[in-house]
Amino acid sequence: MPRIFITRAIPNRALKVLTDVFGSGSVDVYEEDRIIPREVLLERVKGADAVLTMLTEYWDEEVFESAGSTLKILANCAVGYNNIKVDAATARGVAVSNTPDVLTESTADLAWALILGACRRVGEAERYLRAGKWDSWSPNFMLGNDVHGGTLGIFGMGRIGRATARRAAGFNMRVIYHSRTRIEADVETELNARYVPFLDLLAESDVISIHCPFTSETRHAFGADQFRAMKSTATLVNISRGPVVDEAALAQALLSGEIAFAGLDVFEKEPKIHSDLLTCENAMLLPHIGSATLETRTQMAELAARNIVARLTDAPLPTCVNPETITD
Ligand code: NAP
Ligand code: GLV
Ligand code: GLV
């Protein structure tokens, strides 16, 4: 009977994927509803054949070493896997899986919540009303930016970037994008999207929405120089990973009026928020809820569980990020 460790409670439907195959005795779930403390993680992964982990756990050499040679798969309950040193996993023959596709549409929906919320000052307006400050309709009250008819710039035109771009048609927006590689011509046509160099994306966009992974290349891809190159009326949305944006520089740009608005779902040191950002009324700040719908979170955990079942029964993995580890 294999030993499967899960670092935080997951939806029952996903747990059942594992218990149906291996029995409930093989599954060990960290019982507290909080991030598993590092020392507890190091202890509980010992001798596990499989671990289902959250993006809040950082998997470096030390954790793989603690898990030991029994570990065959690490299933991340997220599409982004910057919390895992994949090289270290690969060197030990540990398969790593993630959860692409099942969260694409829900995350693109939330990108639009941020685009609309930031441009139309939704968070700020609601805070104002709840504070009892609203006294009357007024022609000059809470004026934001029109979203419709503007230019949407997508940084990282992958699965979520495309789903976000697709929704722009309903707002009659022009779509431009930048990635390291240009996407297929027929997809460009379908999305009505134009490939541009990064500097043009910065200069031409009314809204920039960030959808790249966090890598050594994308760290602080958006900083003081980039904000200076953007329109003073522009909005920046980040629903990828916090460190892609230099938060201190963003707060300065928002406070000085270098750019107009920001909508953020992710932060450099979650759950800590840069103190200057918290003072920016022109920023809409959400607690990393991009994929947070009941159906999507259930499907993510199910997909992670299905990857574990596949690895432990020698079947092909649905979504492996280091397939070179699967040799049998
Ligand atoms: P994906 O399909 O792999 O798309 C990522 C895109 O980023 C690709 O088009 C890639 O194209 C581009 N990219 C990579 N490196 C780049 C660089 N240096 N400069 C510019 N573009 C670059 O991934 P996805 O499924 O859309 O997910 C994207 C990210 O969103 C995830 O990695 C995760 O961090 C984040 N996410 C966040 C939430 C949330 O709750 N906030 C939810 C889901 C996902 P090229 O390789 O051609 O450059
Ligand atoms: C969430 O942030 C994910 O990467 O799935
Ligand atoms: C506003 O409520 C309007 O009717 O214009």
Coordinates of C-alpha atoms and ligand atoms in Angstrom, one line a residue:
M1 CA 0.0 0.0 0.0
P2 CA 1.6 3.4 -1.0
R3 CA 1.8 6.3 1.4
I4 CA 0.3 9.5 0.0
F5 CA 0.7 12.8 1.8
I6 CA -1.5 15.8 1.2
T7 CA -0.3 19.1 2.6
R8 CA -3.8 20.7 3.1
A9 CA -7.4 19.5 3.0
I10 CA -8.7 19.1 -0.6
P11 CA -12.3 18.7 -1.8
N12 CA -13.8 15.3 -1.0
R13 CA -14.4 14.5 -4.7
A14 CA -10.6 14.7 -5.3
L15 CA -9.7 12.8 -2.1
K16 CA -12.0 10.0 -3.4
V17 CA -9.9 9.7 -6.6
L18 CA -7.1 8.5 -4.3
T19 CA -9.0 6.5 -1.7
D20 CA -11.0 4.6 -4.4
V21 CA -7.8 3.2 -5.8
F22 CA -5.5 2.9 -2.8
G23 CA -7.9 2.8 0.2
S24 CA -8.3 5.5 2.9
G25 CA -5.4 4.0 5.0
S26 CA -2.9 5.1 2.3
V27 CA -3.8 8.8 2.4
D28 CA -2.5 11.1 5.1
V29 CA -3.8 14.7 5.1
Y30 CA -2.2 17.6 7.1
E31 CA -5.1 18.1 9.5
E32 CA -4.9 21.9 10.2
D33 CA -6.4 24.5 7.8
R34 CA -3.2 26.6 7.5
I35 CA 0.0 26.5 5.6
I36 CA 1.9 23.5 6.9
P37 CA 4.9 24.7 8.9
R38 CA 8.2 23.9 7.2
E39 CA 9.5 21.6 10.0
V40 CA 6.2 19.6 9.9
L41 CA 6.4 19.3 6.1
L42 CA 10.0 18.0 6.4
E43 CA 8.8 15.4 8.9
R44 CA 5.5 14.3 7.3
V45 CA 7.0 13.8 3.8
K46 CA 9.4 11.2 5.1
G47 CA 8.9 7.9 3.3
A48 CA 6.0 9.1 1.1
D49 CA 5.5 7.6 -2.3
A50 CA 3.5 10.6 -3.5
V51 CA 2.8 14.1 -2.2
L52 CA 0.0 16.4 -3.2
T53 CA 1.3 19.9 -2.5
M54 CA 0.0 23.5 -2.5
L55 CA 1.7 26.4 -4.1
T56 CA 2.4 27.7 -0.6
E57 CA 5.0 25.0 0.0
Y58 CA 8.5 25.6 -1.3
W59 CA 10.1 22.4 -2.6
D60 CA 13.9 22.7 -2.6
E61 CA 16.7 20.1 -2.1
E62 CA 16.0 19.9 1.6
V63 CA 12.4 18.7 1.2
F64 CA 13.3 16.2 -1.5
E65 CA 16.1 15.0 0.7
S66 CA 13.7 14.6 3.6
A67 CA 11.1 12.8 1.5
G68 CA 13.8 10.3 0.4
S69 CA 14.1 7.7 -2.3
T70 CA 10.5 6.5 -2.0
L71 CA 9.1 9.6 -3.5
K72 CA 7.9 9.0 -7.1
I73 CA 5.6 12.0 -7.7
L74 CA 5.0 15.5 -6.5
A75 CA 1.6 16.8 -7.6
N76 CA 1.2 20.6 -7.4
C77 CA -2.3 21.8 -6.9
A78 CA -1.6 24.8 -9.2
V79 CA -0.6 25.4 -12.8
G80 CA 2.3 27.6 -11.8
Y81 CA 5.1 25.5 -10.4
N82 CA 7.7 28.2 -9.4
N83 CA 7.4 26.8 -5.8
I84 CA 9.2 23.7 -7.0
K85 CA 12.8 23.2 -7.9
V86 CA 12.0 21.0 -10.9
D87 CA 15.7 20.3 -11.5
A88 CA 16.1 18.9 -8.1
A89 CA 13.0 16.7 -8.6
T90 CA 14.3 15.5 -12.0
A91 CA 17.7 14.7 -10.6
R92 CA 16.1 12.3 -8.2
G93 CA 13.7 10.8 -10.7
V94 CA 10.7 12.4 -9.1
A95 CA 7.9 13.3 -11.5
V96 CA 6.3 16.8 -11.0
S97 CA 2.8 17.5 -12.2
N98 CA 0.7 20.7 -12.4
T99 CA -3.0 21.6 -13.1
P100 CA -3.2 23.4 -16.5
D101 CA -6.4 24.0 -18.5
V102 CA -8.9 23.2 -15.8
L103 CA -8.4 26.7 -14.3
T104 CA -7.9 28.7 -17.4
E105 CA -11.4 30.1 -17.9
S106 CA -12.0 30.8 -14.1
T107 CA -8.7 32.7 -14.0
A108 CA -9.4 34.7 -17.1
D109 CA -12.8 35.6 -15.5
L110 CA -11.0 37.0 -12.5
A111 CA -8.5 38.9 -14.8
W112 CA -11.6 40.7 -16.1
A113 CA -12.8 41.3 -12.6
L114 CA -9.5 43.1 -12.0
I115 CA -9.5 44.9 -15.3
L116 CA -13.0 46.3 -14.7
G117 CA -12.6 46.7 -11.0
A118 CA -9.4 48.7 -11.3
C119 CA -10.4 50.9 -14.3
R120 CA -13.8 51.7 -12.8
R121 CA -12.6 52.1 -9.2
V122 CA -15.0 49.4 -8.0
G123 CA -13.1 48.5 -4.8
E124 CA -12.4 52.1 -3.9
A125 CA -16.1 53.0 -4.5
E126 CA -17.3 50.1 -2.4
R127 CA -15.0 51.1 0.4
Y128 CA -16.3 54.6 0.2
L129 CA -19.9 53.5 0.4
R130 CA -19.3 51.1 3.3
A131 CA -17.5 53.8 5.2
G132 CA -20.7 55.9 5.1
K133 CA -19.1 58.6 3.0
W134 CA -21.4 58.6 0.0
D135 CA -23.8 61.6 0.1
S136 CA -25.1 62.1 -3.4
W137 CA -24.8 61.3 -7.1
S138 CA -22.4 63.8 -8.6
P139 CA -21.1 64.4 -12.2
N140 CA -17.5 64.4 -11.0
F141 CA -17.7 61.5 -8.5
M142 CA -15.5 58.4 -8.8
L143 CA -14.6 58.9 -12.4
G144 CA -12.6 56.1 -13.8
N145 CA -11.4 54.9 -17.3
D146 CA -13.6 53.4 -20.0
V147 CA -12.6 49.8 -20.6
H148 CA -14.5 49.4 -23.9
G149 CA -12.8 50.6 -27.0
G150 CA -9.3 50.7 -25.6
T151 CA -6.2 48.6 -26.2
L152 CA -5.6 45.5 -24.1
G153 CA -2.0 44.3 -23.9
I154 CA -1.4 40.7 -22.9
F155 CA 2.0 39.8 -21.5
G156 CA 2.4 36.0 -21.8
M157 CA 0.0 34.8 -24.5
G158 CA -0.4 31.2 -23.2
R159 CA -3.6 29.5 -22.0
I160 CA -4.9 32.1 -19.6
G161 CA -3.6 35.0 -21.7
R162 CA -5.6 33.8 -24.7
A163 CA -8.7 33.2 -22.6
T164 CA -8.4 36.8 -21.3
A165 CA -7.8 38.1 -24.8
R166 CA -10.8 36.3 -26.1
R167 CA -13.1 38.1 -23.7
A168 CA -11.9 41.5 -25.0
A169 CA -14.1 41.1 -28.1
G170 CA -17.1 41.8 -26.0
F171 CA -15.6 45.1 -24.9
N172 CA -14.7 46.1 -28.5
M173 CA -11.0 46.3 -27.5
R174 CA -7.9 46.1 -29.7
V175 CA -5.6 43.3 -28.5
I176 CA -1.9 43.3 -28.7
Y177 CA 0.5 40.9 -27.0
H178 CA 4.0 40.0 -26.2
S179 CA 5.6 36.6 -25.4
R180 CA 9.0 35.3 -26.2
T181 CA 7.6 33.5 -29.2
R182 CA 4.8 34.5 -31.6
I183 CA 1.7 32.3 -31.5
E184 CA 0.3 30.5 -34.6
A185 CA -1.1 32.9 -37.2
D186 CA -4.6 31.2 -37.1
V187 CA -4.8 31.8 -33.3
E188 CA -3.7 35.4 -33.8
T189 CA -6.5 35.8 -36.4
E190 CA -9.1 34.1 -34.1
L191 CA -8.2 36.4 -31.2
N192 CA -7.8 39.4 -33.4
A193 CA -4.4 39.9 -31.6
R194 CA -1.3 41.6 -32.9
Y195 CA 2.2 40.6 -31.8
V196 CA 4.3 43.6 -30.7
P197 CA 7.8 44.1 -29.1
F198 CA 7.7 44.6 -25.3
L199 CA 8.3 48.3 -25.6
D200 CA 5.4 48.8 -27.9
L201 CA 3.2 46.8 -25.5
L202 CA 4.1 49.2 -22.8
A203 CA 3.6 52.3 -24.9
E204 CA 0.3 51.4 -26.7
S205 CA -1.7 49.6 -24.0
D206 CA -4.5 51.1 -22.0
V207 CA -4.6 48.0 -19.9
I208 CA -1.8 45.5 -19.5
S209 CA -2.7 42.1 -18.2
I210 CA 0.2 39.8 -17.1
H211 CA -0.1 36.1 -17.7
C212 CA 3.5 34.7 -17.9
P213 CA 5.0 32.2 -15.4
F214 CA 7.4 33.4 -12.7
T215 CA 10.9 32.5 -13.9
S216 CA 14.4 34.0 -13.5
E217 CA 13.6 35.8 -16.8
T218 CA 10.3 37.3 -15.7
R219 CA 11.4 38.5 -12.2
H220 CA 10.6 42.2 -12.0
A221 CA 9.8 42.3 -15.7
F222 CA 7.6 45.2 -14.7
G223 CA 9.6 47.9 -12.7
A224 CA 10.2 51.6 -12.6
D225 CA 11.5 51.8 -16.3
Q226 CA 8.5 49.9 -17.6
F227 CA 6.0 52.1 -15.7
R228 CA 7.7 55.2 -17.1
A229 CA 7.2 53.7 -20.6
M230 CA 3.5 53.2 -20.0
K231 CA 0.7 55.7 -20.6
S232 CA -0.1 57.8 -17.5
T233 CA -3.7 56.7 -18.0
A234 CA -2.8 53.0 -18.1
T235 CA -3.9 50.2 -15.8
L236 CA -1.7 47.2 -14.9
V237 CA -3.2 43.9 -13.9
N238 CA -1.2 41.0 -12.5
I239 CA -2.8 37.6 -12.0
S240 CA 0.4 35.6 -12.7
R241 CA 2.9 35.7 -9.8
G242 CA 3.8 38.6 -7.5
P243 CA 7.6 38.8 -8.2
V244 CA 6.9 39.5 -11.9
V245 CA 6.2 43.1 -10.7
D246 CA 8.4 45.2 -8.6
E247 CA 5.9 46.1 -5.9
A248 CA 7.8 49.0 -4.4
A249 CA 8.2 50.6 -7.8
L250 CA 4.5 50.0 -8.7
A251 CA 3.4 51.7 -5.5
Q252 CA 5.6 54.7 -6.4
A253 CA 4.2 54.7 -10.0
L254 CA 0.6 54.6 -8.6
L255 CA 1.2 57.3 -6.0
S256 CA 3.0 59.7 -8.4
G257 CA 0.5 59.2 -11.2
E258 CA 3.0 57.6 -13.6
I259 CA 0.2 55.0 -14.2
A260 CA -3.4 55.3 -13.3
F261 CA -4.6 52.0 -11.8
A262 CA -3.5 48.6 -10.9
G263 CA -5.4 45.3 -10.2
L264 CA -3.4 42.6 -8.4
D265 CA -4.3 39.1 -7.4
V266 CA -0.7 38.1 -6.5
F267 CA 2.1 39.6 -4.4
E268 CA 5.8 39.3 -4.0
K269 CA 5.7 38.0 -0.4
E270 CA 2.2 36.5 0.0
P271 CA 0.3 36.9 2.3
K272 CA 2.3 40.1 3.1
I273 CA 1.4 43.2 1.1
H274 CA 3.9 46.0 0.5
S275 CA 2.8 48.7 3.0
D276 CA 2.9 51.4 0.3
L277 CA 0.6 49.5 -2.0
L278 CA -2.0 49.3 0.9
T279 CA -2.1 53.1 0.8
C280 CA -2.9 53.2 -2.9
E281 CA -6.6 53.8 -3.4
N282 CA -6.0 53.4 -7.1
A283 CA -5.1 49.7 -6.6
M284 CA -7.5 46.9 -6.4
L285 CA -6.0 44.1 -4.3
L286 CA -7.2 40.5 -4.1
P287 CA -5.9 37.6 -2.0
H288 CA -4.8 35.2 -4.8
I289 CA -8.2 33.9 -5.7
G290 CA -7.7 33.6 -9.5
S291 CA -8.9 30.0 -9.7
A292 CA -11.1 30.1 -6.6
T293 CA -14.4 28.7 -7.7
L294 CA -15.8 25.5 -6.2
E295 CA -15.9 23.7 -9.5
T296 CA -12.4 24.8 -10.6
R297 CA -10.7 24.1 -7.3
T298 CA -12.3 20.7 -7.3
Q299 CA -11.1 20.0 -10.8
M300 CA -7.6 21.1 -9.9
A301 CA -7.3 18.8 -6.9
E302 CA -8.9 15.9 -8.9
L303 CA -6.3 16.5 -11.7
A304 CA -3.5 16.5 -9.1
A305 CA -4.9 13.2 -7.6
R306 CA -5.2 11.6 -11.1
N307 CA -1.5 12.4 -11.7
I308 CA -0.7 10.5 -8.5
V309 CA -2.8 7.5 -9.4
A310 CA -1.2 7.4 -12.9
R311 CA 2.4 7.6 -11.5
L312 CA 1.7 4.9 -8.8
T313 CA 0.0 2.6 -11.3
D314 CA 2.6 3.1 -14.0
A315 CA 0.1 4.8 -16.3
P316 CA 0.8 7.9 -18.5
L317 CA 0.6 11.1 -16.4
P318 CA -2.1 13.5 -17.6
T319 CA 0.0 16.7 -16.9
C320 CA 3.7 16.1 -16.1
V321 CA 6.1 19.0 -16.3
N322 CA 9.3 16.8 -16.4
P323 CA 8.3 13.8 -18.5
E324 CA 11.9 12.7 -18.8
T325 CA 11.6 11.2 -15.3
I326 CA 9.1 8.6 -16.6
T327 CA 11.3 5.8 -17.9
D328 CA 9.2 2.7 -17.4
Ligands
NAP1 P1 1.1 29.0 -20.1 O1 0.0 28.5 -21.0 O2 2.4 28.3 -20.0 O3 1.3 30.5 -20.6 C1 2.4 31.3 -20.2 C2 2.8 32.2 -21.3 O4 3.9 33.1 -20.8 C3 3.3 31.6 -22.6 O5 2.6 32.1 -23.6 C4 4.8 31.9 -22.6 O6 5.1 32.1 -24.0 C5 4.8 33.2 -21.9 N1 6.1 33.5 -21.3 C6 7.0 32.7 -20.7 N2 8.1 33.3 -20.4 C7 8.0 34.6 -20.8 C8 8.9 35.7 -20.9 N3 10.1 35.7 -20.3 N4 8.4 36.9 -21.4 C9 7.2 36.9 -21.9 N5 6.3 35.9 -22.0 C10 6.7 34.7 -21.4 O7 0.5 29.2 -18.6 P2 -0.9 29.5 -18.1 O8 -1.7 28.2 -17.9 O9 -1.5 30.5 -19.0 O10 -0.6 30.2 -16.7 C11 0.2 31.3 -16.6 C12 0.6 31.6 -15.2 O11 -0.5 32.2 -14.5 C13 1.0 30.4 -14.3 O12 2.4 30.1 -14.5 C14 0.7 30.9 -12.9 O13 1.9 31.4 -12.4 C15 -0.3 32.0 -13.1 N6 -1.6 31.6 -12.6 C16 -2.1 32.4 -11.5 C17 -3.4 32.1 -11.0 C18 -3.9 32.9 -9.9 O14 -4.7 32.4 -9.1 N7 -3.6 34.2 -9.8 C19 -4.2 31.0 -11.5 C20 -3.6 30.3 -12.6 C21 -2.3 30.6 -13.1 P3 6.7 32.0 -24.5 O15 7.2 30.7 -23.9 O16 6.6 32.0 -26.0 O17 7.3 33.2 -24.0
GLV2 C1 -2.4 29.5 -9.1 O1 -1.9 30.5 -8.8 C2 -1.9 28.5 -10.1 O2 -0.8 28.7 -10.5 O3 -2.6 27.6 -10.4
GLV3 C1 -27.4 57.5 -14.1 O1 -27.8 56.8 -13.3 C2 -28.1 57.9 -15.3 O2 -29.3 57.6 -15.4 O3 -27.4 58.6 -16.1

